Amino acid sequence: MAVSYSQCVQSLKVSLTGSDRCRDNDMKRNCLVFASSTESNSNPVLQSKVDRLLDSVKWDNKGLAVAIAQNVDSGAILMQGFANRDALATTISSRKATFYSRSRSTLWTKGETSQNFINVQDIFLDCDRDSIIYLGKPDGPTCHTGSETCYYTSVLDALKDQPVGSFISLAHTAVLFGIPEGEFDSSDRFKEIIWQ
């Protein structure tokens, strides 16, 4: 499923798929919606289509879905967060990547503090309808570290010098990746990692 924005002002193309949603592109129904971010709530036809879209997402038991921001120009994965129904609706109306903060239990728009917004040009749902991609153009670095993307640490590069069959403790892995003490999940099921 894709939500596409054309170049004209506030035009939104929503492609909804039928019951065989991943198998047959001929089953797709397209509807063109004209809206402005200020009138979306006052336009009952638009609101109905947005509600239908939001109802079609398979939210988890906490009402969340994974939301990934991707650079429309380079294809780079910028960041990953979570979205709830309100975050996705806000992203659709504002065209700014909006997420749900699990720790603060509130919505947040990427760039609120840094002014490095991600200007959303397309929204995609995967075939299972349980994850979202915000395809957009960032105004600046996405990561709080100042990096273009939050994905700049290669796992394989960090582990390549480990001998085959050696065990790496979680504490050692945390040090390799610069994970601050207390932020690493040290559950019993991951006592050690074997490198093969």
Coordinates of N, CA and C in Angstrom, one line a residue:
M1 N 0.8 -1.2 0.0 CA 0.0 0.0 0.0 C 0.9 1.2 0.0
A2 N 0.5 2.2 -0.8 CA 1.3 3.4 -0.9 C 0.4 4.6 -0.7
V3 N 0.9 5.6 -0.1 CA 0.2 6.9 -0.1 C 1.2 7.8 -0.8
S4 N 0.8 8.4 -2.0 CA 1.7 9.2 -2.8 C 1.2 10.6 -2.9
Y5 N 2.2 11.5 -2.8 CA 1.9 12.9 -2.9 C 2.4 13.4 -4.3
S6 N 1.5 14.0 -5.1 CA 2.0 14.5 -6.4 C 2.5 15.9 -6.1
Q7 N 2.9 16.6 -7.2 CA 3.5 17.9 -7.0 C 2.5 19.0 -6.8
C8 N 1.2 18.8 -7.1 CA 0.2 19.8 -6.8 C -0.1 19.9 -5.4
V9 N -0.6 21.1 -5.0 CA -0.8 21.4 -3.6 C -1.7 20.4 -2.9
Q10 N -1.2 19.7 -1.9 CA -2.0 18.9 -1.0 C -2.7 17.8 -1.7
S11 N -2.3 17.3 -2.8 CA -2.9 16.2 -3.5 C -2.4 14.9 -2.9
L12 N -3.3 14.0 -2.6 CA -2.9 12.7 -2.0 C -3.5 11.6 -2.7
K13 N -2.7 10.6 -3.2 CA -3.2 9.5 -3.9 C -3.0 8.3 -3.0
V14 N -4.1 7.6 -2.7 CA -4.1 6.5 -1.8 C -4.4 5.2 -2.6
S15 N -3.5 4.2 -2.5 CA -3.8 2.9 -3.2 C -4.2 1.9 -2.1
L16 N -5.4 1.5 -2.2 CA -5.9 0.5 -1.2 C -6.0 -0.8 -1.9
T17 N -5.5 -1.9 -1.2 CA -5.5 -3.2 -1.8 C -6.7 -4.0 -1.3
G18 N -7.1 -5.0 -2.1 CA -8.2 -5.8 -1.7 C -7.8 -6.9 -0.8
S19 N -8.6 -8.0 -0.7 CA -8.3 -9.1 0.3 C -7.1 -9.9 -0.1
D20 N -6.8 -10.0 -1.4 CA -5.6 -10.6 -1.8 C -4.5 -9.6 -2.0
R21 N -4.2 -8.8 -0.9 CA -3.5 -7.6 -1.0 C -2.1 -7.7 -1.5
C22 N -1.4 -8.8 -1.4 CA 0.0 -8.9 -1.9 C 0.1 -9.6 -3.2
R23 N -0.9 -10.3 -3.6 CA -0.8 -11.2 -4.8 C -1.1 -10.5 -6.1
D24 N -2.1 -9.6 -6.2 CA -2.6 -9.2 -7.5 C -2.7 -7.7 -7.5
N25 N -1.9 -7.1 -8.3 CA -1.9 -5.7 -8.5 C -3.2 -5.2 -9.1
D26 N -3.9 -6.1 -9.9 CA -5.1 -5.7 -10.6 C -6.3 -5.5 -9.5
M27 N -6.1 -6.0 -8.3 CA -7.1 -5.9 -7.3 C -7.1 -4.5 -6.7
K28 N -6.0 -3.7 -7.0 CA -5.9 -2.4 -6.3 C -7.0 -1.4 -6.8
R29 N -7.5 -0.7 -5.8 CA -8.4 0.4 -6.1 C -7.7 1.7 -5.8
N30 N -7.8 2.7 -6.7 CA -7.1 3.9 -6.4 C -8.2 5.0 -6.2
C31 N -7.9 5.9 -5.3 CA -8.8 7.0 -5.1 C -7.9 8.3 -5.0
L32 N -8.3 9.3 -5.6 CA -7.6 10.6 -5.5 C -8.3 11.5 -4.6
V33 N -7.5 12.0 -3.6 CA -8.1 12.8 -2.6 C -7.4 14.2 -2.6
F34 N -8.1 15.2 -2.6 CA -7.6 16.6 -2.5 C -7.9 17.1 -1.2
A35 N -6.8 17.6 -0.5 CA -7.0 18.0 0.9 C -6.0 19.1 1.2
S36 N -6.2 19.8 2.2 CA -5.2 20.6 2.8 C -5.1 20.2 4.2
S37 N -3.9 20.4 4.8 CA -3.7 20.0 6.2 C -4.7 20.7 7.1
T38 N -5.2 21.8 6.8 CA -6.1 22.5 7.7 C -7.6 22.1 7.5
E39 N -7.9 21.5 6.4 CA -9.3 21.2 6.1 C -9.5 19.7 6.2
S40 N -8.5 18.9 6.5 CA -8.7 17.4 6.5 C -9.8 17.0 7.5
N41 N -9.9 17.6 8.6 CA -10.9 17.2 9.6 C -12.3 17.7 9.2
S42 N -12.4 18.7 8.4 CA -13.7 19.3 8.0 C -14.2 18.7 6.8
N43 N -13.4 17.9 6.1 CA -13.8 17.2 4.8 C -14.2 15.8 5.2
P44 N -15.5 15.5 5.3 CA -15.9 14.1 5.7 C -15.5 13.0 4.7
V45 N -15.4 13.3 3.4 CA -15.0 12.3 2.4 C -13.5 11.9 2.7
L46 N -12.7 13.0 2.8 CA -11.3 12.7 3.1 C -11.1 12.0 4.4
Q47 N -11.7 12.5 5.4 CA -11.6 11.9 6.7 C -12.0 10.4 6.7
S48 N -13.0 10.1 5.9 CA -13.5 8.7 5.8 C -12.4 7.8 5.1
K49 N -11.7 8.4 4.1 CA -10.7 7.6 3.4 C -9.5 7.5 4.3
V50 N -9.1 8.5 5.1 CA -8.0 8.4 6.0 C -8.3 7.4 7.1
D51 N -9.5 7.4 7.6 CA -9.9 6.5 8.6 C -9.9 5.0 8.1
R52 N -10.3 4.8 6.9 CA -10.3 3.5 6.3 C -8.8 3.0 6.1
L53 N -8.0 3.9 5.7 CA -6.5 3.6 5.7 C -6.0 3.2 7.0
L54 N -6.3 4.0 8.1 CA -5.8 3.8 9.4 C -6.3 2.5 10.0
D55 N -7.6 2.2 9.7 CA -8.2 0.9 10.1 C -7.5 -0.3 9.5
S56 N -7.0 -0.1 8.3 CA -6.4 -1.3 7.6 C -5.0 -1.7 8.1
V57 N -4.4 -0.8 8.9 CA -3.1 -1.1 9.4 C -3.2 -2.2 10.6
K58 N -2.3 -3.1 10.6 CA -2.4 -4.1 11.7 C -1.5 -3.6 12.8
W59 N -2.1 -2.9 13.7 CA -1.4 -2.3 14.9 C -1.1 -3.5 15.8
D60 N 0.0 -3.4 16.6 CA 0.2 -4.5 17.6 C -0.7 -4.3 18.8
N61 N -0.5 -5.2 19.8 CA -1.4 -5.1 21.0 C -1.3 -3.8 21.8
K62 N -0.3 -3.0 21.5 CA -0.2 -1.7 22.1 C -0.6 -0.6 21.2
G63 N -1.1 -1.0 20.0 CA -1.6 0.0 19.1 C -0.5 0.7 18.3
L64 N 0.6 0.0 18.1 CA 1.8 0.5 17.4 C 2.2 -0.3 16.2
A65 N 2.9 0.3 15.3 CA 3.6 -0.4 14.2 C 4.9 0.2 14.0
V66 N 5.9 -0.6 13.5 CA 7.2 -0.1 13.2 C 7.1 1.0 12.1
A67 N 7.8 2.1 12.3 CA 7.8 3.1 11.2 C 9.3 3.5 10.9
I68 N 9.6 3.3 9.6 CA 11.0 3.5 9.2 C 11.0 4.7 8.3
A69 N 11.9 5.6 8.5 CA 12.1 6.8 7.6 C 13.2 6.5 6.7
Q70 N 13.0 6.7 5.4 CA 14.0 6.4 4.3 C 14.2 7.7 3.5
N71 N 15.4 7.9 3.1 CA 15.7 9.1 2.2 C 15.2 8.8 0.8
V72 N 14.4 9.7 0.3 CA 13.8 9.5 -1.0 C 14.9 9.6 -2.1
D73 N 15.9 10.4 -1.9 CA 17.0 10.6 -2.9 C 18.0 9.5 -2.9
S74 N 18.5 9.1 -1.7 CA 19.6 8.2 -1.6 C 19.2 6.7 -1.4
G75 N 18.0 6.6 -0.8 CA 17.5 5.2 -0.4 C 18.0 4.8 0.9
A76 N 18.8 5.6 1.6 CA 19.4 5.3 2.9 C 18.2 5.2 3.9
I77 N 18.3 4.2 4.8 CA 17.4 4.2 6.0 C 17.9 5.2 7.0
L78 N 17.0 6.1 7.3 CA 17.4 7.2 8.2 C 17.2 6.9 9.6
M79 N 16.1 6.3 10.0 CA 15.8 6.0 11.4 C 14.6 5.0 11.5
Q80 N 14.4 4.5 12.6 CA 13.3 3.6 12.9 C 12.7 4.0 14.2
G81 N 11.4 4.1 14.2 CA 10.6 4.4 15.4 C 9.3 3.6 15.4
F82 N 8.4 4.1 16.2 CA 7.1 3.5 16.2 C 6.0 4.5 15.9
A83 N 4.9 4.1 15.3 CA 3.8 5.0 15.0 C 2.6 4.4 15.5
N84 N 1.7 5.2 16.0 CA 0.3 4.7 16.4 C -0.6 5.4 15.3
R85 N -1.9 5.2 15.5 CA -2.9 5.7 14.6 C -2.7 7.2 14.5
D86 N -2.6 7.9 15.6 CA -2.5 9.4 15.6 C -1.2 9.9 14.9
A87 N -0.1 9.1 15.1 CA 1.2 9.5 14.5 C 1.1 9.4 13.0
L88 N 0.5 8.3 12.5 CA 0.3 8.2 11.0 C -0.6 9.2 10.4
A89 N -1.7 9.5 11.1 CA -2.7 10.5 10.7 C -2.0 11.9 10.6
T90 N -1.2 12.2 11.7 CA -0.5 13.5 11.7 C 0.6 13.5 10.6
T91 N 1.3 12.4 10.3 CA 2.2 12.4 9.2 C 1.5 12.7 7.9
I92 N 0.3 12.1 7.7 CA -0.4 12.2 6.4 C -0.8 13.7 6.3
S93 N -1.3 14.3 7.3 CA -1.8 15.7 7.2 C -0.7 16.8 7.2
S94 N 0.4 16.5 8.0 CA 1.5 17.5 8.1 C 2.6 17.3 7.1
R95 N 2.7 16.1 6.5 CA 3.8 15.7 5.6 C 5.2 15.8 6.4
K96 N 5.2 15.7 7.7 CA 6.4 15.6 8.5 C 6.4 14.3 9.2
A97 N 7.5 13.6 9.2 CA 7.6 12.2 9.8 C 7.3 12.4 11.3
T98 N 6.2 11.7 11.8 CA 5.8 11.8 13.1 C 5.7 10.4 13.7
F99 N 6.2 10.2 14.9 CA 6.3 9.0 15.6 C 5.6 9.0 17.0
Y100 N 5.5 7.8 17.6 CA 5.0 7.7 18.9 C 6.1 7.3 19.9
S101 N 6.4 8.1 20.9 CA 7.4 7.8 21.8 C 6.9 6.9 22.9
R102 N 7.4 5.7 22.9 CA 7.0 4.7 23.9 C 7.4 5.1 25.3
S103 N 8.6 5.8 25.5 CA 9.0 6.1 26.8 C 8.3 7.3 27.4
R104 N 7.9 8.3 26.5 CA 7.1 9.4 27.0 C 5.6 9.3 26.8
S105 N 5.2 8.3 26.0 CA 3.8 8.1 25.7 C 3.2 9.3 25.1
T106 N 3.9 9.8 24.1 CA 3.4 11.0 23.3 C 3.9 11.0 21.9
L107 N 3.2 11.8 21.1 CA 3.6 11.9 19.7 C 4.9 12.8 19.6
W108 N 5.7 12.6 18.7 CA 6.8 13.6 18.4 C 7.1 13.6 16.9
T109 N 7.4 14.7 16.4 CA 7.7 14.9 15.0 C 9.2 15.1 14.9
K110 N 9.9 14.3 14.1 CA 11.3 14.4 13.9 C 11.6 15.8 13.4
G111 N 12.5 16.5 14.2 CA 12.9 17.8 13.8 C 12.3 18.9 14.7
E112 N 11.4 18.5 15.6 CA 10.8 19.5 16.6 C 11.9 20.3 17.3
T113 N 12.9 19.6 17.7 CA 14.0 20.3 18.5 C 15.1 20.7 17.6
S114 N 15.5 19.9 16.7 CA 16.7 20.2 15.9 C 16.4 21.0 14.6
Q115 N 15.1 21.0 14.2 CA 14.7 21.6 13.0 C 15.1 20.8 11.8
N116 N 15.6 19.6 12.0 CA 16.0 18.6 10.9 C 14.8 17.7 10.6
F117 N 13.7 18.3 10.1 CA 12.5 17.6 9.8 C 12.7 16.6 8.6
I118 N 11.9 15.5 8.6 CA 11.9 14.6 7.4 C 10.6 15.0 6.7
N119 N 10.7 15.6 5.5 CA 9.5 16.0 4.8 C 9.0 14.8 3.9
V120 N 7.9 14.2 4.3 CA 7.4 13.0 3.8 C 6.8 13.2 2.4
Q121 N 7.2 12.4 1.4 CA 6.7 12.5 0.1 C 5.9 11.3 -0.3
D122 N 6.1 10.2 0.4 CA 5.4 8.9 0.2 C 5.3 8.2 1.5
I123 N 4.3 7.4 1.6 CA 4.1 6.5 2.7 C 3.8 5.1 2.2
F124 N 4.5 4.1 2.7 CA 4.2 2.7 2.2 C 3.9 1.8 3.4
L125 N 3.0 0.9 3.2 CA 2.8 -0.2 4.2 C 3.3 -1.4 3.5
D126 N 3.9 -2.3 4.3 CA 4.3 -3.6 3.7 C 3.1 -4.5 3.5
C127 N 3.3 -5.6 2.8 CA 2.2 -6.5 2.4 C 1.4 -7.1 3.5
D128 N 2.1 -7.2 4.7 CA 1.3 -7.7 5.9 C 0.6 -6.5 6.6
R129 N 0.9 -5.3 6.2 CA 0.3 -4.1 6.7 C 0.6 -3.8 8.2
D130 N 1.8 -4.3 8.6 CA 2.2 -4.1 10.0 C 3.5 -3.3 10.2
S131 N 4.0 -2.7 9.1 CA 5.1 -1.8 9.2 C 4.9 -0.7 8.1
I132 N 5.5 0.4 8.4 CA 5.3 1.6 7.7 C 6.7 2.2 7.2
I133 N 6.7 2.7 6.0 CA 7.9 3.4 5.6 C 7.5 4.8 5.2
Y134 N 8.1 5.8 5.9 CA 8.0 7.2 5.5 C 9.1 7.5 4.5
L135 N 8.8 7.8 3.3 CA 9.8 8.1 2.3 C 9.9 9.6 2.2
G136 N 11.0 10.2 2.5 CA 11.1 11.6 2.6 C 12.4 12.2 2.4
K137 N 12.4 13.5 2.4 CA 13.7 14.3 2.2 C 14.0 15.0 3.5
P138 N 15.1 14.6 4.2 CA 15.5 15.3 5.4 C 16.0 16.7 5.2
D139 N 15.7 17.6 6.2 CA 16.2 18.9 6.2 C 17.7 19.0 6.7
G140 N 18.2 18.0 7.3 CA 19.5 17.9 7.8 C 19.8 16.6 8.3
P141 N 20.9 16.4 9.2 CA 21.2 15.1 9.7 C 20.0 14.5 10.5
T142 N 19.8 13.2 10.4 CA 18.6 12.6 11.1 C 19.0 12.2 12.5
C143 N 20.2 11.6 12.7 CA 20.6 11.1 14.0 C 20.9 12.2 15.0
H144 N 20.6 12.0 16.2 CA 21.0 13.0 17.3 C 22.5 13.2 17.4
T145 N 23.3 12.2 16.9 CA 24.7 12.3 16.9 C 25.3 13.3 15.8
G146 N 24.4 13.7 14.9 CA 24.8 14.6 13.8 C 25.1 13.8 12.5
S147 N 24.9 12.5 12.6 CA 25.1 11.6 11.4 C 23.8 11.7 10.5
E148 N 24.0 11.5 9.2 CA 22.9 11.6 8.2 C 21.9 10.6 8.6
T149 N 22.3 9.4 9.1 CA 21.4 8.3 9.4 C 21.7 7.8 10.8
C150 N 20.8 7.1 11.4 CA 21.1 6.5 12.7 C 21.8 5.1 12.5
Y151 N 21.9 4.7 11.2 CA 22.5 3.4 11.0 C 23.9 3.6 10.4
Y152 N 24.8 3.8 11.2 CA 26.2 4.1 10.7 C 27.2 3.1 11.4
T153 N 26.8 2.2 12.2 CA 27.6 1.2 12.9 C 27.4 -0.1 12.2
S154 N 28.5 -0.6 11.6 CA 28.4 -2.0 11.0 C 28.7 -3.0 12.0
V155 N 27.8 -4.0 12.2 CA 27.9 -5.1 13.1 C 29.1 -6.0 12.7
L156 N 29.1 -6.3 11.4 CA 30.1 -7.2 10.9 C 31.5 -6.6 11.0
D157 N 31.6 -5.3 10.7 CA 33.0 -4.7 10.9 C 33.4 -4.8 12.3
A158 N 32.5 -4.5 13.3 CA 32.9 -4.6 14.7 C 33.3 -6.0 15.2
L159 N 32.7 -7.0 14.5 CA 33.0 -8.4 15.0 C 34.0 -9.1 14.1
K160 N 34.5 -8.5 13.0 CA 35.3 -9.3 12.0 C 36.6 -9.8 12.6
D161 N 37.1 -9.2 13.6 CA 38.4 -9.7 14.1 C 38.2 -10.8 15.2
Q162 N 37.0 -11.2 15.5 CA 36.7 -12.3 16.4 C 37.0 -13.6 15.8
P163 N 37.7 -14.5 16.5 CA 38.0 -15.8 15.9 C 36.7 -16.6 15.8
V164 N 36.6 -17.5 14.7 CA 35.4 -18.3 14.5 C 35.2 -19.2 15.7
G165 N 34.0 -19.3 16.2 CA 33.7 -20.1 17.3 C 33.9 -19.5 18.7
S166 N 34.4 -18.3 18.7 CA 34.6 -17.6 20.0 C 33.3 -17.1 20.5
F167 N 33.3 -17.0 21.9 CA 32.1 -16.5 22.5 C 32.4 -15.0 22.9
I168 N 31.4 -14.3 22.7 CA 31.5 -12.8 23.0 C 30.4 -12.6 24.1
S169 N 30.8 -12.0 25.2 CA 29.8 -11.7 26.2 C 29.0 -10.5 25.8
L170 N 27.8 -10.4 26.3 CA 27.0 -9.2 26.0 C 27.7 -7.9 26.5
A171 N 28.4 -8.0 27.6 CA 29.1 -6.8 28.1 C 30.1 -6.4 27.1
H172 N 30.9 -7.4 26.5 CA 31.9 -7.0 25.5 C 31.3 -6.5 24.3
T173 N 30.1 -7.1 23.9 CA 29.4 -6.6 22.7 C 29.0 -5.1 22.9
A174 N 28.5 -4.8 24.1 CA 28.1 -3.5 24.4 C 29.2 -2.5 24.2
V175 N 30.4 -2.9 24.7 CA 31.6 -2.1 24.6 C 32.0 -1.9 23.1
L176 N 31.9 -3.0 22.3 CA 32.2 -2.9 20.9 C 31.4 -1.8 20.2
F177 N 30.1 -1.8 20.6 CA 29.2 -0.9 19.9 C 29.0 0.4 20.6
G178 N 29.7 0.7 21.7 CA 29.6 1.9 22.4 C 28.2 2.1 23.1
I179 N 27.6 1.0 23.5 CA 26.3 1.1 24.1 C 26.5 1.5 25.6
P180 N 25.9 2.6 26.1 CA 26.1 3.0 27.5 C 25.6 1.9 28.5
E181 N 26.3 1.8 29.6 CA 25.9 0.9 30.6 C 24.5 1.2 31.0
G182 N 23.7 0.1 31.2 CA 22.3 0.3 31.6 C 21.3 0.3 30.4
E183 N 21.8 0.5 29.2 CA 20.9 0.6 28.0 C 21.0 -0.7 27.3
F184 N 21.8 -1.7 27.7 CA 21.9 -3.0 27.0 C 21.0 -4.0 27.7
D185 N 20.2 -4.7 26.9 CA 19.3 -5.7 27.4 C 20.1 -6.9 27.8
S186 N 20.2 -7.2 29.0 CA 21.0 -8.4 29.5 C 20.1 -9.5 30.0
S187 N 19.0 -9.8 29.2 CA 18.1 -10.8 29.6 C 18.8 -12.2 29.6
D188 N 18.3 -13.1 30.4 CA 19.0 -14.4 30.5 C 19.1 -15.2 29.2
R189 N 18.2 -14.9 28.2 CA 18.3 -15.7 27.0 C 19.4 -15.3 26.1
F190 N 20.1 -14.2 26.4 CA 21.2 -13.7 25.5 C 22.5 -13.6 26.4
K191 N 22.8 -14.6 27.1 CA 24.0 -14.5 28.0 C 25.3 -14.4 27.1
E192 N 25.4 -15.1 26.0 CA 26.6 -14.9 25.2 C 26.2 -15.1 23.7
I193 N 27.0 -14.6 22.9 CA 26.8 -14.7 21.4 C 28.0 -15.4 20.8
I194 N 27.7 -16.4 20.0 CA 28.8 -17.1 19.3 C 29.0 -16.6 17.9
W195 N 30.2 -16.3 17.6 CA 30.6 -15.7 16.3 C 31.0 -16.9 15.4
Q196 N 30.3 -17.1 14.3 CA 30.7 -18.2 13.4 C 31.0 -17.7 12.0

